[in-house]
JSON list of C-alpha atoms in Angstrom, two decimals:
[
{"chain": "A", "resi": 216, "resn": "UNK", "atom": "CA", "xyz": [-141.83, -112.65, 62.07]},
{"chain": "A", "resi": 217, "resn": "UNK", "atom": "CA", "xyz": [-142.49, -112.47, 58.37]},
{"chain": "A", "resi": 218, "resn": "UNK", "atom": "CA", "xyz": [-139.84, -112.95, 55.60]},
{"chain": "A", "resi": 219, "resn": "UNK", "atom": "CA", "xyz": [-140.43, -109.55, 54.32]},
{"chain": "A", "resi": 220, "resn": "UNK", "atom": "CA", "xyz": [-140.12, -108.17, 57.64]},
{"chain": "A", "resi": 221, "resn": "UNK", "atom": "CA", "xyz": [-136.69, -109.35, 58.09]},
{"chain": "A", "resi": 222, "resn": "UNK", "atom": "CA", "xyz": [-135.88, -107.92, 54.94]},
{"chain": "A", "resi": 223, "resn": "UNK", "atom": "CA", "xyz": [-136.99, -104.42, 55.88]},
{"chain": "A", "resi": 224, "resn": "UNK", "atom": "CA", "xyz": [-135.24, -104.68, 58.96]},
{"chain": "A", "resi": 225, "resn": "UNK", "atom": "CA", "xyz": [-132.35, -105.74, 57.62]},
{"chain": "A", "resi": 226, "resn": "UNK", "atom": "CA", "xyz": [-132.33, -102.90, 54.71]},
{"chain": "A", "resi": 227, "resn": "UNK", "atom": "CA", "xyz": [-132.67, -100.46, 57.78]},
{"chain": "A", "resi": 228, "resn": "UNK", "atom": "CA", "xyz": [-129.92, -101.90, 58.98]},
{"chain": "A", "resi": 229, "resn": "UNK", "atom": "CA", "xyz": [-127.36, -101.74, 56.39]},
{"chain": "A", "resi": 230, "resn": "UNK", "atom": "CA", "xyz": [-128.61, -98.15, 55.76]},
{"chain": "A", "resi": 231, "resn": "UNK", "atom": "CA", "xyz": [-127.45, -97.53, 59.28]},
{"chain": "A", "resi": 232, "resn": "UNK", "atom": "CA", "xyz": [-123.93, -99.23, 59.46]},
{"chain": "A", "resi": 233, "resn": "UNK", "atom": "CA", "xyz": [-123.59, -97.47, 55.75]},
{"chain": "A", "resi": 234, "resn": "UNK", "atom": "CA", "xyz": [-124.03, -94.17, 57.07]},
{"chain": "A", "resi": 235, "resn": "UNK", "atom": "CA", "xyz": [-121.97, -94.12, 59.87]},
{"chain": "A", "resi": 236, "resn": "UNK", "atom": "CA", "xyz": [-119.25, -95.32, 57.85]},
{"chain": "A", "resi": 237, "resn": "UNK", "atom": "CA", "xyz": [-118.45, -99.52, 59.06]},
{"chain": "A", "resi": 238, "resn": "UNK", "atom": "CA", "xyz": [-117.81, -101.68, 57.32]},
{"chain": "A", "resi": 239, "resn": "UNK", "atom": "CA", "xyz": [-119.07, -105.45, 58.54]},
{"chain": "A", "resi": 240, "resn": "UNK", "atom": "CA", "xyz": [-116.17, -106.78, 59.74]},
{"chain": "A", "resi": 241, "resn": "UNK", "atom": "CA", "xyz": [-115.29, -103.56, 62.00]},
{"chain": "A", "resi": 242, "resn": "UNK", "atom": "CA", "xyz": [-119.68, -103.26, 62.75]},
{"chain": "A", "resi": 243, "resn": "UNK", "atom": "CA", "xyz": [-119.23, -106.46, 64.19]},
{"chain": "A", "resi": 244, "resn": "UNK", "atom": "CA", "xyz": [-115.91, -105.97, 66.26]},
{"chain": "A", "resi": 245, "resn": "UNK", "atom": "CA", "xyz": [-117.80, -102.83, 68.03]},
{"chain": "A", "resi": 246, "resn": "UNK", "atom": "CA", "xyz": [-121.14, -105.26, 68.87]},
{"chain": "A", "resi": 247, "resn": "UNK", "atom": "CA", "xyz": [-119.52, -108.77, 69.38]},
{"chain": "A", "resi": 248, "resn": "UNK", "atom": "CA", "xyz": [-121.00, -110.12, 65.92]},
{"chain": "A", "resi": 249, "resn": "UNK", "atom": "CA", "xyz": [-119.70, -112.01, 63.52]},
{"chain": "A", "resi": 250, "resn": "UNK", "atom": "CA", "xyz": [-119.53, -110.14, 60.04]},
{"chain": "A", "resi": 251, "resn": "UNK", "atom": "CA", "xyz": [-121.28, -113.54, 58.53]},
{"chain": "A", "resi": 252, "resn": "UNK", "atom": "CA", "xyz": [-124.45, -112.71, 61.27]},
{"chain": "A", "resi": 253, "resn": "UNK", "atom": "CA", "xyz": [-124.56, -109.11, 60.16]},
{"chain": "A", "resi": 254, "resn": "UNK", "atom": "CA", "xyz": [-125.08, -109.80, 56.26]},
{"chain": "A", "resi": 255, "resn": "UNK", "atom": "CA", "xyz": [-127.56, -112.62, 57.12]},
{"chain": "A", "resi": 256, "resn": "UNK", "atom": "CA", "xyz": [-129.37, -109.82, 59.12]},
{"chain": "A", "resi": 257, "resn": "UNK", "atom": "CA", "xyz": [-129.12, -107.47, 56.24]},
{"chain": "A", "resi": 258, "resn": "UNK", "atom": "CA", "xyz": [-130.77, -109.80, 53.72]},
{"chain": "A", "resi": 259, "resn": "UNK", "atom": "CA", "xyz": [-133.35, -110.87, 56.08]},
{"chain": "A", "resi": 260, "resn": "UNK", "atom": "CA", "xyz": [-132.01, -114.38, 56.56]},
{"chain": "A", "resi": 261, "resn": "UNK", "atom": "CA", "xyz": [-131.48, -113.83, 60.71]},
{"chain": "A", "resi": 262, "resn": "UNK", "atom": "CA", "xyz": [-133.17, -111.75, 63.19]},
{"chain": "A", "resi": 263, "resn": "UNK", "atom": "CA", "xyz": [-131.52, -110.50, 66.45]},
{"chain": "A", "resi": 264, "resn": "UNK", "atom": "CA", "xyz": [-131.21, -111.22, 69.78]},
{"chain": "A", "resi": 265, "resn": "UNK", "atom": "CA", "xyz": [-132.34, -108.88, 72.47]},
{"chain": "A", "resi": 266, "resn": "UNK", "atom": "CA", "xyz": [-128.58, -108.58, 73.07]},
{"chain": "A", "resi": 267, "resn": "UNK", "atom": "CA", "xyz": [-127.47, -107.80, 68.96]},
{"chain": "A", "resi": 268, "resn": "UNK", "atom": "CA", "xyz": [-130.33, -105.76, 68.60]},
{"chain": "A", "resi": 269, "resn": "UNK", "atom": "CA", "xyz": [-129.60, -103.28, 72.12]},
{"chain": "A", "resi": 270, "resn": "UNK", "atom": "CA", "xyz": [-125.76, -103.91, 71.25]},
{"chain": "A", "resi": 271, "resn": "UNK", "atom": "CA", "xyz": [-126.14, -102.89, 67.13]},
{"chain": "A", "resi": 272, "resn": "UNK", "atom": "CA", "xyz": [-128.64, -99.53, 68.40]},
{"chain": "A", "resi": 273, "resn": "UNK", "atom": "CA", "xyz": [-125.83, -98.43, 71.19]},
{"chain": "A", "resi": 274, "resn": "UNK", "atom": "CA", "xyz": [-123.03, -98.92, 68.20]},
{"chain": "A", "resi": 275, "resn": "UNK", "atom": "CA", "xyz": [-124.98, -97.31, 65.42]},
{"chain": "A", "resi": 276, "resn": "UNK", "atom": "CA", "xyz": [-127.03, -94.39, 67.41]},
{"chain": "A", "resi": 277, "resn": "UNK", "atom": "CA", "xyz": [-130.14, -95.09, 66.81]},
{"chain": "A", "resi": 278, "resn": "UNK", "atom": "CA", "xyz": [-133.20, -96.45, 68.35]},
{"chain": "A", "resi": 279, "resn": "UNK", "atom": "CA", "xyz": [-134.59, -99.97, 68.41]},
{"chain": "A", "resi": 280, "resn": "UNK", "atom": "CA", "xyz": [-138.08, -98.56, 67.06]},
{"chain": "A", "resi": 281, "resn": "UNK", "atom": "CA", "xyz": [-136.40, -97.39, 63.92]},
{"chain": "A", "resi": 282, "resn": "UNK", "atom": "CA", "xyz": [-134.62, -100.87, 63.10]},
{"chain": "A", "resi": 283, "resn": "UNK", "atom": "CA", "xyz": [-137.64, -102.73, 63.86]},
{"chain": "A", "resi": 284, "resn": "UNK", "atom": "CA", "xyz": [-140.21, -100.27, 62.72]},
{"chain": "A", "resi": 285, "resn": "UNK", "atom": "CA", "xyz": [-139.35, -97.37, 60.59]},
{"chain": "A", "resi": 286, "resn": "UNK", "atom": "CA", "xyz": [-139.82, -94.75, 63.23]},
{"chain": "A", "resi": 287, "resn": "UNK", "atom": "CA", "xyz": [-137.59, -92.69, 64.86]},
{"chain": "A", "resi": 288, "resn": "UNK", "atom": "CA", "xyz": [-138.44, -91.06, 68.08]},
{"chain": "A", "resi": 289, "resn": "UNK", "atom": "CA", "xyz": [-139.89, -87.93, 68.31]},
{"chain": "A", "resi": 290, "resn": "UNK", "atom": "CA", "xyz": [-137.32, -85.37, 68.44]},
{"chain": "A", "resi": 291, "resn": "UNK", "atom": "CA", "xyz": [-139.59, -82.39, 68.83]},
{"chain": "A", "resi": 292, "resn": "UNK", "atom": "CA", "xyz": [-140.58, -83.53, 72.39]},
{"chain": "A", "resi": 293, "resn": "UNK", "atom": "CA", "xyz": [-136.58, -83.56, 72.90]},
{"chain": "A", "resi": 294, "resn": "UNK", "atom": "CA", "xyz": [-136.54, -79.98, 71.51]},
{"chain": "A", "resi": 295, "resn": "UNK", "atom": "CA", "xyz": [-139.30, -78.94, 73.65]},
{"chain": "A", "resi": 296, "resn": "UNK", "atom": "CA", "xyz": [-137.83, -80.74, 76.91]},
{"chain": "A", "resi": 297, "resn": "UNK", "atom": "CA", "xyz": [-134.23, -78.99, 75.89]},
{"chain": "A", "resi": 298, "resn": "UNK", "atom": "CA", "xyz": [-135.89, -75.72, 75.18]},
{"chain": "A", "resi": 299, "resn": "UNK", "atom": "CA", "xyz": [-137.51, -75.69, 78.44]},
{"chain": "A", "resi": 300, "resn": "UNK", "atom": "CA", "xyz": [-134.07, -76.55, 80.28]},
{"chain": "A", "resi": 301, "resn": "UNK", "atom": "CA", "xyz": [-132.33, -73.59, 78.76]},
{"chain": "A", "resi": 302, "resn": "UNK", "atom": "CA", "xyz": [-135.32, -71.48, 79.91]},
{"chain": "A", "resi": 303, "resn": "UNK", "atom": "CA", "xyz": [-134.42, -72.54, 83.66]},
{"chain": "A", "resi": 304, "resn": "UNK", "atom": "CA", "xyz": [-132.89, -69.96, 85.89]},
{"chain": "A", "resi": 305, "resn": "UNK", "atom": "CA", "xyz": [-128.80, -70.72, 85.72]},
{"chain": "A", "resi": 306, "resn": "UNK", "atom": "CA", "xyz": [-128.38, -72.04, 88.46]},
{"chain": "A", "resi": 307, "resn": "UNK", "atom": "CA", "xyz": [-130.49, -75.03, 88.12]},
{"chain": "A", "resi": 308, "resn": "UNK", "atom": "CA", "xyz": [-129.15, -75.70, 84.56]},
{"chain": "A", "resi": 309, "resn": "UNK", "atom": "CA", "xyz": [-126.00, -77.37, 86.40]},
{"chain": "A", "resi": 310, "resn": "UNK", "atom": "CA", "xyz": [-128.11, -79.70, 89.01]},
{"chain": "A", "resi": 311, "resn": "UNK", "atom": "CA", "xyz": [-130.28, -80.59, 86.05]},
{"chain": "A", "resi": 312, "resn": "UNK", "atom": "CA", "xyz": [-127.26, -81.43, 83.90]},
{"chain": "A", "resi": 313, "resn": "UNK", "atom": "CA", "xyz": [-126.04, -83.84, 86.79]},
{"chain": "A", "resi": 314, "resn": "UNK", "atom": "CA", "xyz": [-129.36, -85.17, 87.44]},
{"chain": "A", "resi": 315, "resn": "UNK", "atom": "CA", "xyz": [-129.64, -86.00, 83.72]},
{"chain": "A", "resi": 316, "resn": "UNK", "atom": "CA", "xyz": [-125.83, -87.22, 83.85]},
{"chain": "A", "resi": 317, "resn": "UNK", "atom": "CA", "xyz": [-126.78, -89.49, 86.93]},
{"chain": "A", "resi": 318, "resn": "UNK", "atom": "CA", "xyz": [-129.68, -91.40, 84.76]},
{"chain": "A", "resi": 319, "resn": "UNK", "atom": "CA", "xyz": [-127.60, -92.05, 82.23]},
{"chain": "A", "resi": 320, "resn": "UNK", "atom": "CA", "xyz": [-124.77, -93.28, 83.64]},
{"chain": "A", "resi": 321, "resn": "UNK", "atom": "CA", "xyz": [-127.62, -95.64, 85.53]},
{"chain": "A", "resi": 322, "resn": "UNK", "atom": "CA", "xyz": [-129.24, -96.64, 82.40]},
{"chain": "A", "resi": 323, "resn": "UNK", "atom": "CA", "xyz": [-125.87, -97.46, 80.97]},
{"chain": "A", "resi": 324, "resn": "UNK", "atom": "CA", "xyz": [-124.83, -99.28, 84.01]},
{"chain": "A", "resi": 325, "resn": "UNK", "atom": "CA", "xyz": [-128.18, -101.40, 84.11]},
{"chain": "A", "resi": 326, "resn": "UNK", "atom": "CA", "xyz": [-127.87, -102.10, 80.06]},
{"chain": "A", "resi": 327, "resn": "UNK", "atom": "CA", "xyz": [-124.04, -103.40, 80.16]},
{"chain": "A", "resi": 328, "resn": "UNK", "atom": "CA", "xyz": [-123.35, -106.75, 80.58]},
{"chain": "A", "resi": 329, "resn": "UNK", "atom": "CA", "xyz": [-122.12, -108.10, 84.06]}
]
């Protein structure tokens, strides 16, 4: 990974934990980081582990792709995929709302640390 890449990843990052409002110190209570780690990742001096990196996105709300890349997913498939929910007769909206519960409860589950 390129110097210049850390740095952009790291300015992504601050711009993040700056926006929802942590400071370092309580950034890296919430992801098991040292505040010293965080600002090295914010000037570009570290780069994460698969861990920080899944740990910092969960915290922080956003996805991996933007940190690492500048993008952010595509929410007009989400609005399209929502839109087409609502459209559902009501009484599948509830066993689609538990289906979609289900997956992320499993997702969560299979992310967390044993």
């Amino acid at each position: 990974m390129t110097d210049a890449l850390k740095v952009e990843i790291g300015r992504r990052f601050r711009e993040k934990r700056e926006q929802a409002g942590y400071t370092r110190e309580k950034l890296g209570e919430l992801c098991s980081l040292s505040p010293r780690f965080i600002a090295n990742i914010e000037l570009g001096d570290s780069s994460f582990s698969l861990d920080s990196l899944m740990a910092a996105c969960r915290v922080l709300s956003c996805s991996s792709d933007y940190l690492l890349f500048g993008r952010n997913i595509d929410s007009e498939a989400w609005s399209e995929t929502v839109s087409k929910i609502r459209q559902l007769d009501l009484k599948y909206q509830d066993s689609v709302e538990k289906t979609m519960q289900g997956l992320l409860e499993a997702i969560v589950k299979a992310e967390s640390p044993n």
